[in-house]
Amino acid sequence: SRHSCQHQGVQSRSPSAHNAMVYLNDFEEFMAASQEMFATKPLRTRYLVTYRHCDAKVILKVTDDKAVLKFKTDQLADNKKVERFSQAFARWTVMKDLDKLDVADAELEEARQALQPAAKRKRRKH
């Protein structure tokens, strides 16, 4: 059965005192807090991306079962941020040295550069 959009934001259980939910409006702040949570508890931290069609909102949720971080947006331009976060989180999960979470992955940057279209050459009309 489908849930109506108005019921999706309602929690089915009462939040306990140790569960802190924080909505962050700034994406960079959300990303930094998520990274810190992952660095502290890498085996407990997970994330979920939810899209609510009824109000066209994307919600990123990161939790370690003690705290919950959320970032919500309805801006189409923020889709790149959601993609960047998903890539970063996936990279964090396979890193051997968690002290280097904030260091850019050279291999990933190399792959991004390879995917960039080559500079468009001006075509001459014959």
mmCIF file of C-alpha atoms in Angstrom:
data_model
loop_
_atom_site.group_PDB
_atom_site.id
_atom_site.type_symbol
_atom_site.label_atom_id
_atom_site.label_comp_id
_atom_site.label_asym_id
_atom_site.label_seq_id
_atom_site.Cartn_x
_atom_site.Cartn_y
_atom_site.Cartn_z
ATOM 1 C CA SER A 1 0.000 0.000 0.000
ATOM 2 C CA ARG A 2 1.143 3.508 -0.725
ATOM 3 C CA HIS A 3 1.648 6.008 2.027
ATOM 4 C CA SER A 4 0.429 9.509 1.512
ATOM 5 C CA CYS A 5 3.082 12.173 1.719
ATOM 6 C CA GLN A 6 1.582 13.745 4.813
ATOM 7 C CA HIS A 7 2.277 10.606 6.861
ATOM 8 C CA GLN A 8 5.868 10.008 5.790
ATOM 9 C CA GLY A 9 7.371 12.524 8.207
ATOM 10 C CA VAL A 10 5.682 11.001 11.254
ATOM 11 C CA GLN A 11 7.776 8.714 13.427
ATOM 12 C CA SER A 12 6.088 5.487 14.457
ATOM 13 C CA ARG A 13 7.897 5.319 17.794
ATOM 14 C CA SER A 14 8.584 7.998 20.303
ATOM 15 C CA PRO A 15 12.186 9.193 20.145
ATOM 16 C CA SER A 16 14.205 8.154 23.151
ATOM 17 C CA ALA A 17 16.357 10.604 25.060
ATOM 18 C CA HIS A 18 19.591 9.355 23.486
ATOM 19 C CA ASN A 19 18.403 9.761 19.865
ATOM 20 C CA ALA A 20 19.209 13.273 18.714
ATOM 21 C CA MET A 21 17.901 14.339 15.311
ATOM 22 C CA VAL A 22 19.545 17.336 13.733
ATOM 23 C CA TYR A 23 18.399 19.004 10.511
ATOM 24 C CA LEU A 24 21.279 20.839 8.869
ATOM 25 C CA ASN A 25 20.429 23.487 6.275
ATOM 26 C CA ASP A 26 24.002 23.965 5.106
ATOM 27 C CA PHE A 27 25.201 21.082 2.920
ATOM 28 C CA GLU A 28 28.898 21.540 3.735
ATOM 29 C CA GLU A 29 28.071 21.443 7.453
ATOM 30 C CA PHE A 30 26.000 18.279 6.895
ATOM 31 C CA MET A 31 28.860 16.662 4.983
ATOM 32 C CA ALA A 32 31.423 17.554 7.666
ATOM 33 C CA ALA A 33 29.181 16.293 10.494
ATOM 34 C CA SER A 34 28.492 13.065 8.572
ATOM 35 C CA GLN A 35 32.203 12.531 7.990
ATOM 36 C CA GLU A 36 32.918 13.083 11.677
ATOM 37 C CA MET A 37 30.187 10.598 12.643
ATOM 38 C CA PHE A 38 31.585 8.027 10.208
ATOM 39 C CA ALA A 39 35.149 8.529 11.477
ATOM 40 C CA THR A 40 33.940 7.972 15.049
ATOM 41 C CA LYS A 41 31.768 4.913 14.370
ATOM 42 C CA PRO A 42 32.485 3.523 10.897
ATOM 43 C CA LEU A 43 30.772 0.184 11.508
ATOM 44 C CA ARG A 44 27.561 1.748 12.875
ATOM 45 C CA THR A 45 27.155 4.721 10.540
ATOM 46 C CA ARG A 46 24.900 4.387 7.535
ATOM 47 C CA TYR A 47 22.938 6.665 5.273
ATOM 48 C CA LEU A 48 19.707 6.731 3.357
ATOM 49 C CA VAL A 49 18.547 8.881 0.468
ATOM 50 C CA THR A 50 14.810 9.406 0.233
ATOM 51 C CA TYR A 51 12.879 11.155 -2.514
ATOM 52 C CA ARG A 52 9.370 12.324 -1.745
ATOM 53 C CA HIS A 53 7.562 12.728 -5.046
ATOM 54 C CA CYS A 54 4.573 14.567 -3.584
ATOM 55 C CA ASP A 55 6.659 17.617 -2.605
ATOM 56 C CA ALA A 56 9.745 16.891 -4.764
ATOM 57 C CA LYS A 57 12.102 16.753 -1.770
ATOM 58 C CA VAL A 58 15.306 14.794 -1.432
ATOM 59 C CA ILE A 59 16.266 13.884 2.123
ATOM 60 C CA LEU A 60 19.709 12.622 3.116
ATOM 61 C CA LYS A 61 19.803 10.882 6.489
ATOM 62 C CA VAL A 62 22.944 9.695 8.277
ATOM 63 C CA THR A 63 22.739 7.815 11.566
ATOM 64 C CA ASP A 64 24.822 5.791 13.978
ATOM 65 C CA ASP A 65 21.728 4.726 15.991
ATOM 66 C CA LYS A 66 22.502 7.383 18.614
ATOM 67 C CA ALA A 67 22.309 10.539 16.534
ATOM 68 C CA VAL A 68 20.561 11.348 13.255
ATOM 69 C CA LEU A 69 21.720 13.989 10.794
ATOM 70 C CA LYS A 70 19.390 15.136 8.023
ATOM 71 C CA PHE A 71 19.702 17.409 5.021
ATOM 72 C CA LYS A 72 16.576 18.223 3.056
ATOM 73 C CA THR A 73 16.268 20.029 -0.261
ATOM 74 C CA ASP A 74 13.796 20.628 -3.045
ATOM 75 C CA GLN A 75 16.312 22.413 -5.264
ATOM 76 C CA LEU A 76 17.220 20.639 -8.477
ATOM 77 C CA ALA A 77 20.687 22.225 -8.341
ATOM 78 C CA ASP A 78 21.395 20.291 -5.108
ATOM 79 C CA ASN A 79 21.292 16.953 -6.943
ATOM 80 C CA LYS A 80 25.024 17.308 -7.647
ATOM 81 C CA LYS A 81 25.610 17.702 -3.906
ATOM 82 C CA VAL A 82 23.600 14.545 -3.200
ATOM 83 C CA GLU A 83 25.650 12.693 -5.813
ATOM 84 C CA ARG A 84 28.907 14.048 -4.351
ATOM 85 C CA PHE A 85 27.860 12.945 -0.853
ATOM 86 C CA SER A 86 26.937 9.445 -2.067
ATOM 87 C CA GLN A 87 30.320 9.080 -3.768
ATOM 88 C CA ALA A 88 32.153 10.361 -0.693
ATOM 89 C CA PHE A 89 30.281 8.022 1.660
ATOM 90 C CA ALA A 90 30.987 5.039 -0.595
ATOM 91 C CA ARG A 91 34.672 6.007 -0.646
ATOM 92 C CA TRP A 92 34.737 6.315 3.165
ATOM 93 C CA THR A 93 33.421 2.764 3.528
ATOM 94 C CA VAL A 94 36.374 1.256 1.639
ATOM 95 C CA MET A 95 39.168 3.411 3.060
ATOM 96 C CA LYS A 96 41.806 1.649 5.093
ATOM 97 C CA ASP A 97 43.044 4.779 6.879
ATOM 98 C CA LEU A 98 40.135 6.716 8.402
ATOM 99 C CA ASP A 99 42.496 9.553 9.323
ATOM 100 C CA LYS A 100 42.558 10.459 5.629
ATOM 101 C CA LEU A 101 38.784 10.766 5.090
ATOM 102 C CA ASP A 102 39.050 14.391 4.052
ATOM 103 C CA VAL A 103 41.945 13.847 1.628
ATOM 104 C CA ALA A 104 40.796 13.863 -1.973
ATOM 105 C CA ASP A 105 41.042 10.489 -3.647
ATOM 106 C CA ALA A 106 43.555 10.845 -6.496
ATOM 107 C CA GLU A 107 42.161 7.814 -8.309
ATOM 108 C CA LEU A 108 38.622 9.229 -8.147
ATOM 109 C CA GLU A 109 39.798 12.627 -9.405
ATOM 110 C CA GLU A 110 41.639 10.915 -12.260
ATOM 111 C CA ALA A 111 38.470 9.044 -13.230
ATOM 112 C CA ARG A 112 36.452 12.280 -13.130
ATOM 113 C CA GLN A 113 38.949 13.991 -15.394
ATOM 114 C CA ALA A 114 38.792 11.094 -17.854
ATOM 115 C CA LEU A 115 35.005 11.448 -18.019
ATOM 116 C CA GLN A 116 35.142 15.193 -18.728
ATOM 117 C CA PRO A 117 34.404 15.860 -22.376
ATOM 118 C CA ALA A 118 37.425 16.970 -24.350
ATOM 119 C CA ALA A 119 37.507 20.647 -25.182
ATOM 120 C CA LYS A 120 35.180 21.227 -28.067
ATOM 121 C CA ARG A 121 37.035 22.023 -31.215
ATOM 122 C CA LYS A 122 35.661 24.610 -33.548
ATOM 123 C CA ARG A 123 34.354 22.995 -36.643
ATOM 124 C CA ARG A 124 35.131 24.613 -39.924
ATOM 125 C CA LYS A 125 32.473 24.839 -42.520
ATOM 126 C CA HIS A 126 33.566 23.470 -45.853
#
